[in-house]
Tab-separated table of C-alpha atoms and ligand atoms in Angstrom:
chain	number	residue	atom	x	y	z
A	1	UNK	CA	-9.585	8.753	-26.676
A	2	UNK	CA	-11.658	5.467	-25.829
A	3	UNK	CA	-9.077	3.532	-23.876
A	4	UNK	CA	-6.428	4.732	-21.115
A	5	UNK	CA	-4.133	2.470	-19.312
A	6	UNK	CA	-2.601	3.425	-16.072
A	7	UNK	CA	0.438	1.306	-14.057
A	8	UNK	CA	0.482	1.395	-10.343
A	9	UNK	CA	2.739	0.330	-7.898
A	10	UNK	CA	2.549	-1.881	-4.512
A	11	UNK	CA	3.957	-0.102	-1.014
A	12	UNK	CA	5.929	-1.242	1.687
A	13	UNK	CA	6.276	0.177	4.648
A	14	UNK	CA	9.721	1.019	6.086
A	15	UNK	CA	8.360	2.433	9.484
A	16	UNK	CA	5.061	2.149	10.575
A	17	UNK	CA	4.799	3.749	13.766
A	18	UNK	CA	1.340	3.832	15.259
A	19	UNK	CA	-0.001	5.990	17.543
A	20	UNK	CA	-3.302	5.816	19.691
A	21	UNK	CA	-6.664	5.589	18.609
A	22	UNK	CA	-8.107	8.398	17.838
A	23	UNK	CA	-11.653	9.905	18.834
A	24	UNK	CA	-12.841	8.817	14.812
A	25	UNK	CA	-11.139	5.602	14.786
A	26	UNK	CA	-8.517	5.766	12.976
A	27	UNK	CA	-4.715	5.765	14.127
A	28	UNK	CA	-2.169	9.053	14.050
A	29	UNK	CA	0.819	7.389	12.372
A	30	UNK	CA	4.584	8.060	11.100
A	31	UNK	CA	4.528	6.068	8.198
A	32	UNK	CA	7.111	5.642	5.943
A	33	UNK	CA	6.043	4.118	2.144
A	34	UNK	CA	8.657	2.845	0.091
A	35	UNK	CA	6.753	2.071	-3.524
A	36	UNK	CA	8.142	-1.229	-4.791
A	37	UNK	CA	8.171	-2.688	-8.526
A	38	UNK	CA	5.387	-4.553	-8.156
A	39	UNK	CA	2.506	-3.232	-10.267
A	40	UNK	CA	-1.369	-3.459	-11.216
A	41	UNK	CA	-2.574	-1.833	-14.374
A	42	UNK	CA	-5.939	-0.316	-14.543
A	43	UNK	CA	-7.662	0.244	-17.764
A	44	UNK	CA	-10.474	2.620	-18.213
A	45	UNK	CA	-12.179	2.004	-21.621
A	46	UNK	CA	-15.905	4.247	-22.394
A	47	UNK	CA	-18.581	2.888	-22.110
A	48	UNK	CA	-22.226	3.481	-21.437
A	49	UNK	CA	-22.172	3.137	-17.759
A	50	UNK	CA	-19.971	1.963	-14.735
A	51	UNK	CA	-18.987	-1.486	-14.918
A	52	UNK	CA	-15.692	-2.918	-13.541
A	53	UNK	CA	-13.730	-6.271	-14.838
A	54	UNK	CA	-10.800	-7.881	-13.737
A	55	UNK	CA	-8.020	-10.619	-14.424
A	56	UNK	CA	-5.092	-12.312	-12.805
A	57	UNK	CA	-3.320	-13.051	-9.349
A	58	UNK	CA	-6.269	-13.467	-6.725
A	59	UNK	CA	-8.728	-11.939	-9.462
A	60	UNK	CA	-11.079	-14.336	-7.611
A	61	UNK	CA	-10.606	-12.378	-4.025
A	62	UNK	CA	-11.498	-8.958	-5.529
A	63	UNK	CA	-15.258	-7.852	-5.409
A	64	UNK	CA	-15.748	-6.226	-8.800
A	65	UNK	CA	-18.706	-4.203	-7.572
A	66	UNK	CA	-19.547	-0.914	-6.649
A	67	UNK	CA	-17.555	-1.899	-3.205
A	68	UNK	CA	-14.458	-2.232	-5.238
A	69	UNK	CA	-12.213	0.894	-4.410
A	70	UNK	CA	-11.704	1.642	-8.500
A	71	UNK	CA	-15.382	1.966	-8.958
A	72	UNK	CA	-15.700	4.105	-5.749
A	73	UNK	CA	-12.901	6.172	-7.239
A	74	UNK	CA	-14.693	6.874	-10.644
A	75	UNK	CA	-17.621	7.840	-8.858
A	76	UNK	CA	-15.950	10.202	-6.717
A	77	UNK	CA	-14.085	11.624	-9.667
A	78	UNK	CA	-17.212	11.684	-11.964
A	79	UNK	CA	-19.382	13.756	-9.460
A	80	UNK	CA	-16.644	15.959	-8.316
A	81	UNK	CA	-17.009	17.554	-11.830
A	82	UNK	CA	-20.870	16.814	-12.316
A	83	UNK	CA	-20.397	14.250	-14.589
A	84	UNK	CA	-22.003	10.599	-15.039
A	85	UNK	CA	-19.130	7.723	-14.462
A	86	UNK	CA	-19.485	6.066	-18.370
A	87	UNK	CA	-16.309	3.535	-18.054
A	88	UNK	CA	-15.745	0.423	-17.617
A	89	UNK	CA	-12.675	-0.343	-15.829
A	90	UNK	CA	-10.538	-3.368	-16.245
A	91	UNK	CA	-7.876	-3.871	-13.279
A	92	UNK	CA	-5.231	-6.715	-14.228
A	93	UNK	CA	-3.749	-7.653	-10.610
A	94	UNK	CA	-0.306	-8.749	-9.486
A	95	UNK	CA	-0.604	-6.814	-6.015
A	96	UNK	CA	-0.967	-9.449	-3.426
A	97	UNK	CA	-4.909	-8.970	-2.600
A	98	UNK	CA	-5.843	-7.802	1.092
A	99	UNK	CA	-1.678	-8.531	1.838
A	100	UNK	CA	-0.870	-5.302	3.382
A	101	UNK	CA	0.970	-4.002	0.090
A	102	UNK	CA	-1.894	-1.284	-0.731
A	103	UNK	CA	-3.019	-3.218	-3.740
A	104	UNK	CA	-6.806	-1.867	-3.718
A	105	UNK	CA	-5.177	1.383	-3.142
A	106	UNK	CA	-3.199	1.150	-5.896
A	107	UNK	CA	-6.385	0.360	-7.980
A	108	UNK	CA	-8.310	3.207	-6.727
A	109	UNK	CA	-5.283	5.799	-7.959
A	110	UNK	CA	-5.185	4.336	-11.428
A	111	UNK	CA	-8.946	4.579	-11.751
A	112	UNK	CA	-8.409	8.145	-11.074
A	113	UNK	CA	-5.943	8.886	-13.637
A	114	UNK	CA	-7.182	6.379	-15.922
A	115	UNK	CA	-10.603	8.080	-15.786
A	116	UNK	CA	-9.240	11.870	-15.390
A	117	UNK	CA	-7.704	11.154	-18.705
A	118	UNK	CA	-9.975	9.038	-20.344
A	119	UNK	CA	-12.850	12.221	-19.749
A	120	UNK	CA	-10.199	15.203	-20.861
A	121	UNK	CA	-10.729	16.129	-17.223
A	122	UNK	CA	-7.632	17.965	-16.575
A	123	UNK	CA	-7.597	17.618	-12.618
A	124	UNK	CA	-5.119	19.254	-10.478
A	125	UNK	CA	-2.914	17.192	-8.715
A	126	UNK	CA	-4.294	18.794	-5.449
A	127	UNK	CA	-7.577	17.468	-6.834
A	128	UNK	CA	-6.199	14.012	-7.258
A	129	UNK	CA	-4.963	13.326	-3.991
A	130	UNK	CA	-7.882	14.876	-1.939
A	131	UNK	CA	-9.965	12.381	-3.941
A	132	UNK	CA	-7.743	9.833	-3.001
A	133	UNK	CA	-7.406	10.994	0.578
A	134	UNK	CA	-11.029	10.493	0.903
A	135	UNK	CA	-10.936	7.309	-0.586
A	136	UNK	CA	-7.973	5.390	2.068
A	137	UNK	CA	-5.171	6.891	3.994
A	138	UNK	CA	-3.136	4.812	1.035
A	139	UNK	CA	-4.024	6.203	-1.985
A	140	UNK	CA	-2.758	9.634	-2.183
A	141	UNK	CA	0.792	7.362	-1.857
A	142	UNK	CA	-0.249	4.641	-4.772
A	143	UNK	CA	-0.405	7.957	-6.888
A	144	UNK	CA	2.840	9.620	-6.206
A	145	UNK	CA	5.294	6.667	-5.333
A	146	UNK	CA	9.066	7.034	-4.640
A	147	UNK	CA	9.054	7.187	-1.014
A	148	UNK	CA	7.630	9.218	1.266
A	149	UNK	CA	6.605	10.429	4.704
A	150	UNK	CA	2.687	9.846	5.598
A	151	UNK	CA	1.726	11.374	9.121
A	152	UNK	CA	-2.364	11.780	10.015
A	153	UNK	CA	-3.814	8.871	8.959
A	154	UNK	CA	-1.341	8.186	6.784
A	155	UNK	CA	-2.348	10.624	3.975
A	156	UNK	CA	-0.536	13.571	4.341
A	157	UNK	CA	2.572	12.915	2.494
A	158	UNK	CA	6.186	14.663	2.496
A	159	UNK	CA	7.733	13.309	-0.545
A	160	UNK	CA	11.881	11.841	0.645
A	161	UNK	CA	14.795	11.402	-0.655
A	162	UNK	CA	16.183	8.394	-1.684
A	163	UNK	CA	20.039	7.452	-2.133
A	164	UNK	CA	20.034	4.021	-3.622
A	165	UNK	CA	17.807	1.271	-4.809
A	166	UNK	CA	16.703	-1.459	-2.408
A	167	UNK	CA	16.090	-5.402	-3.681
A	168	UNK	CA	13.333	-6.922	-1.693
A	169	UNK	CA	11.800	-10.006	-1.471
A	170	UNK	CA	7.533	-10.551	-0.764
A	171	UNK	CA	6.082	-13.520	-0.039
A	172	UNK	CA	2.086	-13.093	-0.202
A	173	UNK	CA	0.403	-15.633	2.405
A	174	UNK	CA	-2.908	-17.330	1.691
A	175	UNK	CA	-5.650	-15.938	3.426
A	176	UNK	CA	-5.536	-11.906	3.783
A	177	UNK	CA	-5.851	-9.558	6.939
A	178	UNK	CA	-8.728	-6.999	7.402
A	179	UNK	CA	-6.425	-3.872	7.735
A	180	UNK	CA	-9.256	-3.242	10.430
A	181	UNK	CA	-8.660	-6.143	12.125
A	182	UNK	CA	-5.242	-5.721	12.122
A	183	UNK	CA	-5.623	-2.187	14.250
A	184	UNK	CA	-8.256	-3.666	16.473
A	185	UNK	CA	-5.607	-6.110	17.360
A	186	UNK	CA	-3.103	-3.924	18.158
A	187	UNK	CA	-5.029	-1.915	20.272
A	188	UNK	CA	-6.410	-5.205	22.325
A	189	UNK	CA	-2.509	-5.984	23.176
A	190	UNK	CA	-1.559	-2.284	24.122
A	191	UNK	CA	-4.454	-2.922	26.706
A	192	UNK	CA	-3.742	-6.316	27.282
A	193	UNK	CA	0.159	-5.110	28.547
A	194	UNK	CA	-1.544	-1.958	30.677
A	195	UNK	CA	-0.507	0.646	28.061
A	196	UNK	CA	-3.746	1.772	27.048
A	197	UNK	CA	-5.028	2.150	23.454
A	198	UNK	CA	-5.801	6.139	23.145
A	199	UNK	CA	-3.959	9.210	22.283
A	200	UNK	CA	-4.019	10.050	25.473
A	201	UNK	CA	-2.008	6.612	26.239
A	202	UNK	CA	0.236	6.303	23.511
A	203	UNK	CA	2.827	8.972	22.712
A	204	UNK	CA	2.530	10.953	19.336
A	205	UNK	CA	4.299	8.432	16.622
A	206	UNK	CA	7.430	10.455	14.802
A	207	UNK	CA	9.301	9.770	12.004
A	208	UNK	CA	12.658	8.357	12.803
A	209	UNK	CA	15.557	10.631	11.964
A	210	UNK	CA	18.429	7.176	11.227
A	211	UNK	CA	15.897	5.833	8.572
A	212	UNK	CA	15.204	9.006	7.021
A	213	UNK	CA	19.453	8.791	7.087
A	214	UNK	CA	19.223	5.234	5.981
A	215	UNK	CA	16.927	5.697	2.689
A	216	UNK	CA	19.222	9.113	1.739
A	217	UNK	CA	22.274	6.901	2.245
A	218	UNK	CA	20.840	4.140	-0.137
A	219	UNK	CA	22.427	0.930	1.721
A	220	UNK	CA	20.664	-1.742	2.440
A	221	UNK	CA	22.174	-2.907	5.800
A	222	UNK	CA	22.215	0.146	7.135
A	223	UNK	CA	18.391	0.362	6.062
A	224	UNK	CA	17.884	-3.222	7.395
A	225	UNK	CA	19.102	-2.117	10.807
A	226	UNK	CA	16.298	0.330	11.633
A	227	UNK	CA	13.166	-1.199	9.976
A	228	UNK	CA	9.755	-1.167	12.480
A	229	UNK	CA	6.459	-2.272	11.937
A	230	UNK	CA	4.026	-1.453	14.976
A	231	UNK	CA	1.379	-3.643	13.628
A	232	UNK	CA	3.366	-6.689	13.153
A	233	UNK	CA	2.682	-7.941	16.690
A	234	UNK	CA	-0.660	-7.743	15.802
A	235	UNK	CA	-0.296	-9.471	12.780
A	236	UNK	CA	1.730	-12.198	13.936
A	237	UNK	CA	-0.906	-12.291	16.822
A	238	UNK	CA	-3.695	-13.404	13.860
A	239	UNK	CA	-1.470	-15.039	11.882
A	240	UNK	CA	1.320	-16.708	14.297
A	241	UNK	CA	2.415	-19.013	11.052
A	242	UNK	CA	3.893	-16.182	9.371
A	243	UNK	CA	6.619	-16.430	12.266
A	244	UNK	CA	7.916	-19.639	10.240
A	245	UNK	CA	7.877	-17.453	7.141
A	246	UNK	CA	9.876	-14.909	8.156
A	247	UNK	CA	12.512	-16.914	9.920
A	248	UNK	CA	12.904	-18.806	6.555
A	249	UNK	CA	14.093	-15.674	5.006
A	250	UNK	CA	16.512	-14.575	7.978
A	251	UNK	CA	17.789	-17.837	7.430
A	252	UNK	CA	18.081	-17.582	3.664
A	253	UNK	CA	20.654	-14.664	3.811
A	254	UNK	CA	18.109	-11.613	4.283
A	255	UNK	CA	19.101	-8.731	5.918
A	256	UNK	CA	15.768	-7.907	7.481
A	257	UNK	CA	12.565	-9.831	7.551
A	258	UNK	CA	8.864	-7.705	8.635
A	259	UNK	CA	6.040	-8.023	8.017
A	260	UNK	CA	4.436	-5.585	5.135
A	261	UNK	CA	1.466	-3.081	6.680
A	262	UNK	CA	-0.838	-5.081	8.072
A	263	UNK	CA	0.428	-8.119	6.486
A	264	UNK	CA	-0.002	-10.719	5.632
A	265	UNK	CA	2.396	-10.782	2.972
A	266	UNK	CA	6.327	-10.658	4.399
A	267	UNK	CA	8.872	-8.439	3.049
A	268	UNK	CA	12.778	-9.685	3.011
A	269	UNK	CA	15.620	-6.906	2.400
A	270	UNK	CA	18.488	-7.893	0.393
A	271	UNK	CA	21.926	-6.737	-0.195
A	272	UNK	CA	21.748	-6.743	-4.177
A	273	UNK	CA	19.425	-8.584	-6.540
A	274	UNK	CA	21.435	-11.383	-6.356
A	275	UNK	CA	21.093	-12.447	-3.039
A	276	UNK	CA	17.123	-11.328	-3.581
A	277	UNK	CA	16.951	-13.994	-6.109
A	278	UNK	CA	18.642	-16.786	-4.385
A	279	UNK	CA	16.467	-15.817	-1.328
A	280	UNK	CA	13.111	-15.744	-3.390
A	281	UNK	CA	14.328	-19.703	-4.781
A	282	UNK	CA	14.854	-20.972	-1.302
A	283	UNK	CA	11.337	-19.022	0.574
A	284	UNK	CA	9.611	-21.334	-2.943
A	285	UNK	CA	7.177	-20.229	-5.533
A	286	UNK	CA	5.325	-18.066	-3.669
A	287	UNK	CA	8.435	-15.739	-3.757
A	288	UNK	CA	8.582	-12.800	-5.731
A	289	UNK	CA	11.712	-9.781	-6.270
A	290	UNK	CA	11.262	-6.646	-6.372
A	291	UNK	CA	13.154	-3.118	-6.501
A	292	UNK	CA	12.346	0.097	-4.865
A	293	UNK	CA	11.633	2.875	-5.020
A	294	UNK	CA	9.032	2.626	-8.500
A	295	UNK	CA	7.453	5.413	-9.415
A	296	UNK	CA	3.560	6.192	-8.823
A	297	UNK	CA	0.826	6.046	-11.053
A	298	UNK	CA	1.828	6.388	-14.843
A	299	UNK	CA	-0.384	6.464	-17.901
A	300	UNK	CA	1.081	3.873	-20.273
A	301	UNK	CA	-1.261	4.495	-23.139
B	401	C5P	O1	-8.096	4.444	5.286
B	401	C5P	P1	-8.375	3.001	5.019
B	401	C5P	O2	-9.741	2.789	4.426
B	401	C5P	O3	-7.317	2.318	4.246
B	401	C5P	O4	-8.383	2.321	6.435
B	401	C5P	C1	-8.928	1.046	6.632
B	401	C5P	C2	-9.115	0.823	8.123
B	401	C5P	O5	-7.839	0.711	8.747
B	401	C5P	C3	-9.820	1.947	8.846
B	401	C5P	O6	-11.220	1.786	8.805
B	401	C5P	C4	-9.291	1.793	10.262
B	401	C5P	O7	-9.932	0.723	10.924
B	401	C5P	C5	-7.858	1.344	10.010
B	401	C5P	N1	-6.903	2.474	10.012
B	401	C5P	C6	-6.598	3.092	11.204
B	401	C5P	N2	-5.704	4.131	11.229
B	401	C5P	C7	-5.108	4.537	10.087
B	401	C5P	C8	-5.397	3.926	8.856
B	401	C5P	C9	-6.315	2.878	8.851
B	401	C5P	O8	-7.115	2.722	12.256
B	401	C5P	N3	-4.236	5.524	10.151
């Protein structure tokens, strides 16, 4: 085999609770990923050593470096089995870059499968995600997709059901948001309103039982009703003119508006794909449908 291309999808987050900050940095969450039908593709062809490539939406935002969270995922693979990283990877992007929709996530699981297969490696899926684990708290979800439960930092996943299929509408702003950033924000206005920032401050964040209900039932509305984001304050705190943006889709017929992670790309719920279209033409170009759940990585060819 000399070429292997891999499809993987872009995440939105149906509940984001966040807890405090933890002693390492990071937050304890209850995060709920939806995967949405919004793909990259990754293709790892042989080659004599690492180099990484890339094309389309944004191409100009992504490092294609060592830094890049493919190559770092190659590596990782590569000396996990005592091997040198010969590939070249090629990642073709229509993930909003650094818009809160895991799209260098989503990179870094398809260069693991890409390159798993490409080298006859034969990983176990355990393998996999503990690679990807160590790589973001996002990746071991850009690999399985569906939806699912993420509690620790987000990477220990509990796959969940889901009932229906959900239209949504994304609207990538210019400009990302350092997911960092994002957190450091939130924790400045829990201390800004007196709560405190820590573990010890913030009670543990749970999953919460009416959207677990919600995504079983498959509707929508019902969905719509109980959607949270804990870091959108935060967001909207660095970005205050995606306000404006997500009014426009209230206003355009959506049954929920949040923003998407750590934003700053929005996310609009729809009833059915029809009213997802006709609110993607009125929020303009930068508009773009979607379905959900999509399934995780997949080796195309
Ligand atoms: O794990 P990942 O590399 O995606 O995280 C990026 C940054 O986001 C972390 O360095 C940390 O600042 C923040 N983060 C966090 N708590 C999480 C996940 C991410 O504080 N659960």
């Amino acid at each position: 085999m000399t070429a292997v291309t891999v499809r993987v999808p872009a995440k939105v987050n149906v509940q984001l609770a966040v807890g405090g900050r933890r002693p390492d940095g990071f937050h304890d969450l209850a995060n709920v990923f939806l995967a949405v039908g919004l793909f990259d593709r990754v293709t790892a062809t042989a080659a004599d050593e690492l180099t990484i490539t890339g094309e389309g939406r944004d191409i100009a935002a992504v490092p294609l470096d060592g830094s890049n969270l493919a190559a770092k995922a190659a590596v990782a693979l590569a000396k996990l089995h005592g091997i040198e990283p010969r590939v070249r990877l090629h990642i073709e992007k229509d993930i909003p870059v650094a818009g809160g929709m895991a799209g260098g996530s989503a990179d870094a699981a398809g260069a693991l499968l890409a390159c798993d297969t490409l080298w006859g490696l034969g990983s176990s899926r355990e393998e996999l995600l503990s690679l990807c684990a160590e790589l973001g708290s996002d990746v071991p979800f850009s690999l399985v997709g569906g939806a699912a439960l993420g509690v620790g930092r987000g990477e220990l996943l509990t796959p969940l059901e889901v009932g229906g299929t959900f239209p949504w509408v994304f609207v990538a702003a210019t400009g990302g948001l350092s997911t960092p950033a994002v957190y450091r924000e939130c924790d400045r206005l829990r201390r800004e309103e007196g709560a405190g920032d820590t573990i010890a401050d913030i009670p543990a964040p749970v999953a919460d039982p009416a959207l677990l209900a919600a995504l079983r039932g498959g509707s929508p509305a019902a969905l719509a009703a109980v959607l949270t984001n804990d870091l959108q304050p935060a967001a909207l705190s660095l970005r205050p003119d995606l306000a404006a943006t997500l009014a426009a889709g209230t206003a355009a017929g959506a049954l929920a508006a949040l923003v998407s992670g750590s934003g700053p790309t929005c996310a609009f719920l729809a009833e059915d794909t029809d009213a997802a279209t006709r609110i993607a033409v009125a929020l303009g170009p930068a508009a773009r449908v979607a379905t959900a759940p999509a399934p995780g990585a997949v080796v195309l060819r």
